[in-house]
Short mmCIF file of N, CA and C in Angstrom, two decimals:
data_model
loop_
_atom_site.label_atom_id
_atom_site.label_comp_id
_atom_site.label_asym_id
_atom_site.label_seq_id
_atom_site.Cartn_x
_atom_site.Cartn_y
_atom_site.Cartn_z
N MET M 1 116.10 108.82 98.77
CA MET M 1 116.03 109.64 99.97
C MET M 1 115.87 111.10 99.57
N SER M 2 114.93 111.80 100.20
CA SER M 2 114.68 113.19 99.81
C SER M 2 115.57 114.13 100.61
N GLU M 3 115.73 115.30 100.05
CA GLU M 3 116.54 116.35 100.65
C GLU M 3 115.88 116.86 101.93
N SER M 4 116.69 117.10 102.97
CA SER M 4 116.18 117.68 104.21
C SER M 4 116.18 119.20 104.10
N ALA M 5 115.23 119.81 104.77
CA ALA M 5 115.16 121.27 104.78
C ALA M 5 116.27 121.83 105.65
N GLU M 6 116.85 122.91 105.17
CA GLU M 6 117.81 123.68 105.96
C GLU M 6 117.01 124.78 106.65
N ILE M 7 117.07 124.84 107.98
CA ILE M 7 116.35 125.85 108.73
C ILE M 7 117.33 126.94 109.13
N VAL M 8 116.99 128.19 108.80
CA VAL M 8 117.86 129.33 109.09
C VAL M 8 117.05 130.41 109.79
N SER M 9 117.74 131.17 110.63
CA SER M 9 117.15 132.35 111.26
C SER M 9 117.49 133.55 110.40
N LEU M 10 116.47 134.29 110.00
CA LEU M 10 116.69 135.48 109.18
C LEU M 10 116.82 136.68 110.11
N THR M 11 117.95 137.34 110.02
CA THR M 11 118.22 138.47 110.90
C THR M 11 118.11 139.78 110.11
N ALA M 12 117.99 140.86 110.85
CA ALA M 12 117.85 142.18 110.24
C ALA M 12 119.20 142.67 109.72
N PRO M 13 119.18 143.33 108.61
CA PRO M 13 118.03 143.53 107.74
C PRO M 13 117.79 142.29 106.89
N VAL M 14 116.53 141.88 106.81
CA VAL M 14 116.17 140.72 106.00
C VAL M 14 116.33 141.12 104.53
N SER M 15 117.03 140.31 103.77
CA SER M 15 117.35 140.65 102.38
C SER M 15 116.09 140.71 101.52
N ASP M 16 116.17 141.50 100.46
CA ASP M 16 115.06 141.58 99.51
C ASP M 16 114.74 140.21 98.91
N ARG M 17 115.78 139.44 98.60
CA ARG M 17 115.55 138.11 98.03
C ARG M 17 114.75 137.25 99.00
N ALA M 18 115.15 137.26 100.28
CA ALA M 18 114.43 136.46 101.28
C ALA M 18 112.99 136.96 101.43
N LEU M 19 112.79 138.27 101.45
CA LEU M 19 111.44 138.82 101.58
C LEU M 19 110.57 138.41 100.39
N ASP M 20 111.16 138.44 99.19
CA ASP M 20 110.41 138.01 98.00
C ASP M 20 110.04 136.53 98.08
N GLU M 21 110.97 135.69 98.53
CA GLU M 21 110.70 134.26 98.64
C GLU M 21 109.68 133.97 99.74
N LEU M 22 109.75 134.69 100.84
CA LEU M 22 108.76 134.55 101.91
C LEU M 22 107.37 134.95 101.38
N ALA M 23 107.33 136.01 100.59
CA ALA M 23 106.06 136.45 100.00
C ALA M 23 105.49 135.37 99.08
N GLU M 24 106.36 134.69 98.34
CA GLU M 24 105.91 133.59 97.49
C GLU M 24 105.27 132.48 98.32
N VAL M 25 105.87 132.18 99.45
CA VAL M 25 105.32 131.14 100.35
C VAL M 25 103.94 131.55 100.84
N LEU M 26 103.82 132.78 101.33
CA LEU M 26 102.54 133.24 101.86
C LEU M 26 101.47 133.27 100.78
N ALA M 27 101.79 133.83 99.62
CA ALA M 27 100.80 133.91 98.53
C ALA M 27 100.35 132.51 98.11
N ASP M 28 101.28 131.56 98.06
CA ASP M 28 100.94 130.18 97.71
C ASP M 28 100.00 129.57 98.74
N CYS M 29 100.25 129.81 100.01
CA CYS M 29 99.41 129.25 101.07
C CYS M 29 98.00 129.84 101.02
N VAL M 30 97.90 131.15 100.82
CA VAL M 30 96.57 131.78 100.72
C VAL M 30 95.85 131.26 99.49
N GLU M 31 96.56 131.17 98.36
CA GLU M 31 95.95 130.63 97.14
C GLU M 31 95.46 129.21 97.36
N GLY M 32 96.15 128.46 98.21
CA GLY M 32 95.76 127.09 98.51
C GLY M 32 94.65 126.96 99.54
N GLY M 33 94.15 128.10 100.03
CA GLY M 33 93.01 128.07 100.95
C GLY M 33 93.33 128.15 102.42
N ALA M 34 94.59 128.42 102.79
CA ALA M 34 94.95 128.49 104.20
C ALA M 34 94.33 129.73 104.86
N SER M 35 93.77 129.53 106.04
CA SER M 35 93.22 130.64 106.82
C SER M 35 94.34 131.21 107.67
N VAL M 36 95.04 132.19 107.09
CA VAL M 36 96.20 132.80 107.77
C VAL M 36 96.08 134.33 107.75
N ASN M 37 94.85 134.82 107.93
CA ASN M 37 94.50 136.23 108.06
C ASN M 37 94.19 136.97 106.77
N PHE M 38 94.36 136.35 105.61
CA PHE M 38 94.22 137.08 104.36
C PHE M 38 93.14 136.49 103.48
N MET M 39 92.55 137.33 102.64
CA MET M 39 91.44 136.94 101.78
C MET M 39 91.88 136.92 100.32
N SER M 40 91.18 136.09 99.53
CA SER M 40 91.41 136.06 98.08
C SER M 40 90.63 137.20 97.44
N PRO M 41 91.13 137.77 96.36
CA PRO M 41 92.45 137.49 95.78
C PRO M 41 93.55 138.12 96.63
N TYR M 42 94.69 137.47 96.65
CA TYR M 42 95.84 137.92 97.44
C TYR M 42 97.08 137.78 96.57
N SER M 43 97.72 138.88 96.30
CA SER M 43 98.84 138.88 95.36
C SER M 43 100.17 138.73 96.09
N GLN M 44 101.18 138.46 95.30
CA GLN M 44 102.53 138.40 95.86
C GLN M 44 102.95 139.78 96.36
N ALA M 45 102.48 140.84 95.72
CA ALA M 45 102.77 142.21 96.19
C ALA M 45 102.16 142.43 97.57
N ASP M 46 100.92 141.93 97.78
CA ASP M 46 100.29 142.02 99.10
C ASP M 46 101.14 141.28 100.13
N ALA M 47 101.58 140.10 99.76
CA ALA M 47 102.38 139.28 100.67
C ALA M 47 103.72 139.95 100.97
N ARG M 48 104.31 140.59 99.97
CA ARG M 48 105.59 141.28 100.20
C ARG M 48 105.40 142.43 101.19
N ARG M 49 104.29 143.17 101.07
CA ARG M 49 104.03 144.25 102.04
C ARG M 49 103.92 143.68 103.45
N PHE M 50 103.27 142.53 103.60
CA PHE M 50 103.18 141.90 104.91
C PHE M 50 104.57 141.57 105.43
N PHE M 51 105.40 140.94 104.61
CA PHE M 51 106.72 140.54 105.09
C PHE M 51 107.67 141.72 105.27
N ASP M 52 107.42 142.84 104.60
CA ASP M 52 108.20 144.05 104.90
C ASP M 52 107.96 144.47 106.35
N LYS M 53 106.70 144.37 106.80
CA LYS M 53 106.37 144.69 108.21
C LYS M 53 107.02 143.68 109.15
N VAL M 54 107.01 142.42 108.77
CA VAL M 54 107.67 141.40 109.60
C VAL M 54 109.16 141.71 109.70
N GLY M 55 109.77 142.11 108.60
CA GLY M 55 111.19 142.47 108.62
C GLY M 55 111.47 143.59 109.60
N SER M 56 110.58 144.56 109.69
CA SER M 56 110.73 145.64 110.67
C SER M 56 110.63 145.11 112.09
N ALA M 57 109.73 144.15 112.32
CA ALA M 57 109.58 143.55 113.65
C ALA M 57 110.80 142.70 114.01
N VAL M 58 111.43 142.09 113.01
CA VAL M 58 112.69 141.37 113.26
C VAL M 58 113.75 142.38 113.71
N ALA M 59 113.81 143.51 113.02
CA ALA M 59 114.81 144.53 113.35
C ALA M 59 114.61 145.09 114.76
N SER M 60 113.35 145.19 115.20
CA SER M 60 113.07 145.73 116.54
C SER M 60 113.24 144.68 117.63
N GLY M 61 113.39 143.41 117.25
CA GLY M 61 113.52 142.34 118.23
C GLY M 61 112.20 141.76 118.71
N ASP M 62 111.09 142.19 118.09
CA ASP M 62 109.78 141.70 118.50
C ASP M 62 109.45 140.33 117.92
N ILE M 63 110.12 139.96 116.82
CA ILE M 63 109.84 138.69 116.15
C ILE M 63 111.14 138.00 115.77
N VAL M 64 111.16 136.69 115.96
CA VAL M 64 112.21 135.83 115.41
C VAL M 64 111.61 135.20 114.16
N LEU M 65 112.32 135.25 113.06
CA LEU M 65 111.83 134.76 111.78
C LEU M 65 112.72 133.63 111.29
N LEU M 66 112.13 132.44 111.18
CA LEU M 66 112.86 131.29 110.66
C LEU M 66 112.37 130.97 109.26
N ALA M 67 113.26 130.44 108.45
CA ALA M 67 112.91 130.03 107.10
C ALA M 67 113.45 128.64 106.86
N ALA M 68 112.71 127.88 106.05
CA ALA M 68 113.15 126.54 105.63
C ALA M 68 113.51 126.64 104.16
N ARG M 69 114.70 126.14 103.82
CA ARG M 69 115.15 126.15 102.43
C ARG M 69 115.29 124.73 101.92
N LEU M 70 114.83 124.55 100.69
CA LEU M 70 115.07 123.32 99.93
C LEU M 70 115.66 123.77 98.60
N GLY M 71 116.78 123.19 98.23
CA GLY M 71 117.40 123.57 96.97
C GLY M 71 117.77 125.03 96.91
N GLY M 72 118.07 125.63 98.06
CA GLY M 72 118.49 127.02 98.11
C GLY M 72 117.37 128.04 98.13
N ARG M 73 116.11 127.60 98.01
CA ARG M 73 114.97 128.53 98.01
C ARG M 73 114.13 128.33 99.27
N ILE M 74 113.57 129.42 99.75
CA ILE M 74 112.70 129.37 100.92
C ILE M 74 111.37 128.72 100.52
N VAL M 75 111.01 127.66 101.25
CA VAL M 75 109.74 126.95 100.99
C VAL M 75 108.83 126.94 102.22
N GLY M 76 109.32 127.46 103.34
CA GLY M 76 108.52 127.49 104.55
C GLY M 76 109.05 128.51 105.52
N THR M 77 108.22 128.87 106.47
CA THR M 77 108.60 129.88 107.45
C THR M 77 107.74 129.75 108.70
N VAL M 78 108.25 130.27 109.79
CA VAL M 78 107.50 130.38 111.04
C VAL M 78 108.09 131.55 111.82
N GLN M 79 107.24 132.17 112.64
CA GLN M 79 107.66 133.31 113.45
C GLN M 79 107.44 133.03 114.93
N LEU M 80 108.29 133.61 115.74
CA LEU M 80 108.14 133.56 117.19
C LEU M 80 107.93 134.99 117.67
N GLY M 81 106.72 135.26 118.14
CA GLY M 81 106.40 136.60 118.63
C GLY M 81 106.86 136.76 120.07
N LEU M 82 107.76 137.70 120.29
CA LEU M 82 108.37 137.90 121.61
C LEU M 82 107.83 139.12 122.34
N ASP M 83 107.05 139.94 121.69
CA ASP M 83 106.57 141.20 122.27
C ASP M 83 105.42 140.91 123.23
N MET M 84 105.77 140.64 124.47
CA MET M 84 104.80 140.25 125.49
C MET M 84 104.78 141.28 126.63
N PRO M 85 103.65 141.37 127.32
CA PRO M 85 103.60 142.23 128.51
C PRO M 85 104.57 141.73 129.58
N PRO M 86 104.93 142.60 130.53
CA PRO M 86 105.90 142.20 131.56
C PRO M 86 105.51 140.95 132.35
N ASN M 87 104.21 140.71 132.54
CA ASN M 87 103.81 139.54 133.33
C ASN M 87 103.72 138.27 132.49
N GLN M 88 104.16 138.34 131.21
CA GLN M 88 104.14 137.17 130.35
C GLN M 88 105.49 136.97 129.65
N SER M 89 106.54 137.36 130.30
CA SER M 89 107.87 137.29 129.69
C SER M 89 108.38 135.86 129.53
N HIS M 90 107.66 134.90 130.06
CA HIS M 90 108.04 133.48 129.96
C HIS M 90 107.43 132.81 128.73
N ARG M 91 106.57 133.52 127.99
CA ARG M 91 105.88 132.88 126.87
C ARG M 91 106.12 133.62 125.57
N ALA M 92 105.72 132.96 124.47
CA ALA M 92 105.82 133.54 123.13
C ALA M 92 104.71 132.98 122.27
N ASP M 93 104.39 133.72 121.22
CA ASP M 93 103.37 133.30 120.25
C ASP M 93 104.04 132.72 119.02
N VAL M 94 103.59 131.56 118.58
CA VAL M 94 104.05 130.99 117.32
C VAL M 94 103.08 131.49 116.25
N LYS M 95 103.64 132.09 115.20
CA LYS M 95 102.82 132.74 114.17
C LYS M 95 103.24 132.30 112.78
N LYS M 96 102.27 132.28 111.91
CA LYS M 96 102.48 132.11 110.47
C LYS M 96 103.42 130.95 110.12
N MET M 97 103.06 129.76 110.60
CA MET M 97 103.80 128.57 110.19
C MET M 97 103.26 128.20 108.81
N LEU M 98 104.07 128.41 107.80
CA LEU M 98 103.65 128.27 106.41
C LEU M 98 104.62 127.40 105.64
N VAL M 99 104.08 126.52 104.82
CA VAL M 99 104.91 125.69 103.93
C VAL M 99 104.25 125.69 102.56
N ARG M 100 105.06 125.94 101.54
CA ARG M 100 104.54 125.92 100.17
C ARG M 100 103.91 124.56 99.89
N ARG M 101 102.87 124.56 99.10
CA ARG M 101 102.12 123.32 98.84
C ARG M 101 103.01 122.23 98.25
N TYR M 102 103.89 122.57 97.33
CA TYR M 102 104.70 121.52 96.70
C TYR M 102 105.74 120.92 97.65
N ALA M 103 106.02 121.60 98.76
CA ALA M 103 107.03 121.12 99.70
C ALA M 103 106.43 120.39 100.91
N ARG M 104 105.12 120.29 100.96
CA ARG M 104 104.47 119.63 102.10
C ARG M 104 104.70 118.12 102.04
N GLY M 105 104.64 117.50 103.21
CA GLY M 105 104.83 116.06 103.30
C GLY M 105 106.29 115.65 103.26
N ARG M 106 107.19 116.61 103.41
CA ARG M 106 108.63 116.33 103.35
C ARG M 106 109.33 116.68 104.67
N GLY M 107 108.55 116.89 105.74
CA GLY M 107 109.13 117.17 107.04
C GLY M 107 109.50 118.62 107.27
N VAL M 108 109.14 119.51 106.35
CA VAL M 108 109.50 120.93 106.49
C VAL M 108 108.80 121.55 107.69
N GLY M 109 107.49 121.32 107.82
CA GLY M 109 106.74 121.89 108.94
C GLY M 109 107.26 121.39 110.28
N ALA M 110 107.52 120.10 110.37
CA ALA M 110 108.04 119.53 111.63
C ALA M 110 109.41 120.12 111.96
N ALA M 111 110.25 120.29 110.94
CA ALA M 111 111.58 120.87 111.18
C ALA M 111 111.46 122.32 111.64
N LEU M 112 110.56 123.08 111.04
CA LEU M 112 110.35 124.47 111.46
C LEU M 112 109.86 124.53 112.91
N MET M 113 108.91 123.67 113.26
CA MET M 113 108.38 123.70 114.63
C MET M 113 109.43 123.29 115.64
N SER M 114 110.24 122.31 115.33
CA SER M 114 111.32 121.91 116.23
C SER M 114 112.30 123.06 116.42
N ALA M 115 112.64 123.73 115.34
CA ALA M 115 113.59 124.84 115.41
C ALA M 115 113.03 126.04 116.17
N ILE M 116 111.73 126.32 116.01
CA ILE M 116 111.16 127.47 116.72
C ILE M 116 111.08 127.18 118.21
N GLU M 117 110.84 125.92 118.56
CA GLU M 117 110.85 125.56 119.98
C GLU M 117 112.26 125.70 120.56
N ASP M 118 113.28 125.28 119.82
CA ASP M 118 114.67 125.47 120.27
C ASP M 118 114.98 126.95 120.44
N GLU M 119 114.53 127.76 119.50
CA GLU M 119 114.76 129.22 119.58
C GLU M 119 114.07 129.80 120.81
N ALA M 120 112.86 129.35 121.10
CA ALA M 120 112.15 129.84 122.28
C ALA M 120 112.92 129.49 123.56
N ARG M 121 113.41 128.26 123.64
CA ARG M 121 114.19 127.86 124.82
C ARG M 121 115.42 128.75 124.99
N ARG M 122 116.13 129.00 123.88
CA ARG M 122 117.33 129.85 123.95
C ARG M 122 117.01 131.23 124.49
N ARG M 123 115.79 131.67 124.26
CA ARG M 123 115.38 133.01 124.68
C ARG M 123 114.63 133.00 126.01
N GLY M 124 114.65 131.85 126.71
CA GLY M 124 114.01 131.76 128.01
C GLY M 124 112.50 131.72 127.96
N ARG M 125 111.94 131.38 126.81
CA ARG M 125 110.49 131.28 126.66
C ARG M 125 110.13 129.80 126.73
N TRP M 126 109.32 129.44 127.72
CA TRP M 126 109.01 128.02 127.90
C TRP M 126 107.53 127.67 127.74
N LEU M 127 106.70 128.68 127.48
CA LEU M 127 105.29 128.42 127.19
C LEU M 127 104.97 129.06 125.85
N LEU M 128 104.55 128.23 124.91
CA LEU M 128 104.23 128.71 123.57
C LEU M 128 102.74 128.54 123.31
N VAL M 129 102.16 129.49 122.57
CA VAL M 129 100.75 129.42 122.20
C VAL M 129 100.60 129.71 120.71
N LEU M 130 99.53 129.17 120.14
CA LEU M 130 99.20 129.45 118.74
C LEU M 130 97.73 129.16 118.54
N ASP M 131 97.21 129.59 117.39
CA ASP M 131 95.86 129.18 117.01
C ASP M 131 95.90 128.65 115.59
N THR M 132 94.99 127.72 115.30
CA THR M 132 94.98 127.05 114.01
C THR M 132 93.58 126.52 113.72
N VAL M 133 93.33 126.20 112.47
CA VAL M 133 92.03 125.64 112.09
C VAL M 133 92.00 124.15 112.46
N PRO M 134 91.04 123.74 113.28
CA PRO M 134 90.96 122.33 113.67
C PRO M 134 90.80 121.42 112.45
N GLY M 135 91.52 120.29 112.48
CA GLY M 135 91.41 119.30 111.43
C GLY M 135 92.26 119.55 110.20
N GLU M 136 92.80 120.75 110.05
CA GLU M 136 93.66 121.06 108.90
C GLU M 136 95.06 120.48 109.15
N SER M 137 95.91 120.53 108.14
CA SER M 137 97.23 119.91 108.23
C SER M 137 98.08 120.49 109.36
N GLY M 138 98.02 121.80 109.57
CA GLY M 138 98.79 122.39 110.67
C GLY M 138 98.36 121.85 112.02
N HIS M 139 97.07 121.75 112.23
CA HIS M 139 96.53 121.22 113.48
C HIS M 139 97.05 119.81 113.74
N ARG M 140 97.03 118.98 112.72
CA ARG M 140 97.52 117.61 112.87
C ARG M 140 99.02 117.60 113.18
N LEU M 141 99.77 118.48 112.53
CA LEU M 141 101.21 118.60 112.79
C LEU M 141 101.46 118.97 114.25
N TYR M 142 100.75 119.95 114.76
CA TYR M 142 100.95 120.40 116.14
C TYR M 142 100.61 119.29 117.13
N LEU M 143 99.53 118.57 116.89
CA LEU M 143 99.17 117.46 117.78
C LEU M 143 100.28 116.41 117.79
N ARG M 144 100.82 116.06 116.61
CA ARG M 144 101.91 115.08 116.54
C ARG M 144 103.15 115.58 117.29
N ALA M 145 103.33 116.90 117.34
CA ALA M 145 104.51 117.48 118.00
C ALA M 145 104.29 117.70 119.50
N GLY M 146 103.17 117.22 120.04
CA GLY M 146 102.95 117.29 121.47
C GLY M 146 102.24 118.54 121.98
N TRP M 147 101.66 119.31 121.09
CA TRP M 147 100.90 120.48 121.51
C TRP M 147 99.55 120.04 122.08
N GLN M 148 99.03 120.83 123.01
CA GLN M 148 97.75 120.57 123.65
C GLN M 148 96.73 121.58 123.14
N GLN M 149 95.50 121.13 123.00
CA GLN M 149 94.42 122.02 122.59
C GLN M 149 93.61 122.42 123.80
N SER M 150 93.48 123.73 124.03
CA SER M 150 92.70 124.21 125.16
C SER M 150 91.22 124.32 124.84
N GLY M 151 90.90 124.57 123.60
CA GLY M 151 89.51 124.70 123.22
C GLY M 151 89.38 125.13 121.78
N THR M 152 88.13 125.28 121.37
CA THR M 152 87.82 125.70 120.01
C THR M 152 86.87 126.88 120.06
N VAL M 153 87.15 127.87 119.26
CA VAL M 153 86.27 129.03 119.13
C VAL M 153 85.54 128.90 117.79
N PRO M 154 84.22 128.77 117.82
CA PRO M 154 83.49 128.60 116.56
C PRO M 154 83.45 129.89 115.74
N ASP M 155 83.47 129.72 114.42
CA ASP M 155 83.32 130.85 113.49
C ASP M 155 84.30 131.99 113.79
N TYR M 156 85.51 131.66 114.13
CA TYR M 156 86.51 132.62 114.57
C TYR M 156 87.05 133.48 113.43
N ALA M 157 87.21 132.86 112.26
CA ALA M 157 87.84 133.56 111.14
C ALA M 157 87.22 133.07 109.84
N LEU M 158 87.81 133.52 108.75
CA LEU M 158 87.36 133.11 107.43
C LEU M 158 88.48 132.43 106.67
N PHE M 159 88.12 131.46 105.84
CA PHE M 159 89.05 130.97 104.83
C PHE M 159 89.15 132.05 103.76
N PRO M 160 90.19 132.01 102.92
CA PRO M 160 90.34 133.04 101.89
C PRO M 160 89.14 133.17 100.95
N ASP M 161 88.35 132.11 100.81
CA ASP M 161 87.18 132.17 99.92
C ASP M 161 85.93 132.70 100.62
N GLY M 162 86.04 133.08 101.89
CA GLY M 162 84.93 133.68 102.62
C GLY M 162 84.14 132.75 103.52
N ARG M 163 84.41 131.44 103.46
CA ARG M 163 83.72 130.51 104.37
C ARG M 163 84.24 130.70 105.79
N LEU M 164 83.34 130.57 106.77
CA LEU M 164 83.74 130.65 108.17
C LEU M 164 84.54 129.42 108.57
N CYS M 165 85.45 129.62 109.52
CA CYS M 165 86.17 128.47 110.09
C CYS M 165 86.36 128.69 111.59
N ASP M 166 86.42 127.57 112.29
CA ASP M 166 86.70 127.59 113.72
C ASP M 166 88.20 127.77 113.92
N THR M 167 88.59 128.04 115.17
CA THR M 167 90.01 128.02 115.50
C THR M 167 90.21 127.23 116.78
N ALA M 168 91.32 126.52 116.81
CA ALA M 168 91.74 125.78 118.00
C ALA M 168 92.84 126.58 118.67
N ILE M 169 92.69 126.80 119.96
CA ILE M 169 93.72 127.47 120.75
C ILE M 169 94.62 126.37 121.31
N MET M 170 95.91 126.47 121.02
CA MET M 170 96.85 125.41 121.40
C MET M 170 98.02 125.98 122.18
N TRP M 171 98.63 125.11 122.98
CA TRP M 171 99.77 125.53 123.79
C TRP M 171 100.74 124.36 123.95
N LYS M 172 101.96 124.73 124.29
CA LYS M 172 102.98 123.71 124.59
C LYS M 172 103.94 124.28 125.63
N ARG M 173 104.13 123.51 126.67
CA ARG M 173 105.10 123.85 127.71
C ARG M 173 106.41 123.11 127.35
N LEU M 174 107.47 123.88 127.16
CA LEU M 174 108.75 123.30 126.77
C LEU M 174 109.54 122.87 127.99
N GLU M 175 110.29 121.81 127.82
CA GLU M 175 111.20 121.40 128.88
C GLU M 175 112.30 122.44 128.99
N ARG M 176 112.63 122.79 130.23
CA ARG M 176 113.66 123.82 130.43
C ARG M 176 114.95 123.20 130.83
#
């Protein structure tokens, strides 16, 4: 039987150790070809600068940051974007659901998504949206978790190697 991921909410100030481990996750995902806004080459220092900004957004209350730990180290993460206009206070954006390549297939992504949905409910957010590359592992995970696809935008972004990729716009209405 394999170890289950421990899901934790990282609160401000996010520790340097956590920021470094989150940067390792992001750099690993980009190196593995994930289309998550960044291009190759992408260093751990680049990833740390990104997560320093996320840490500031956690401190301001604009983002909820969850981490998945296996063996005491962060191997996955997901964010809940709460900074919405006044007429959209019922919804949130799910961002940067990332799992290190060696930790995939162990339920980490599913555990993170379940936890972020619980966090959204606690905060009165019952409509969640995200975008993802159709057919990739994240897309399949979201479909298994009951997310709906509204459509596909062709040539929306690039993979880290410069190839174009489509994006699927997805949503989920949570039970209140």
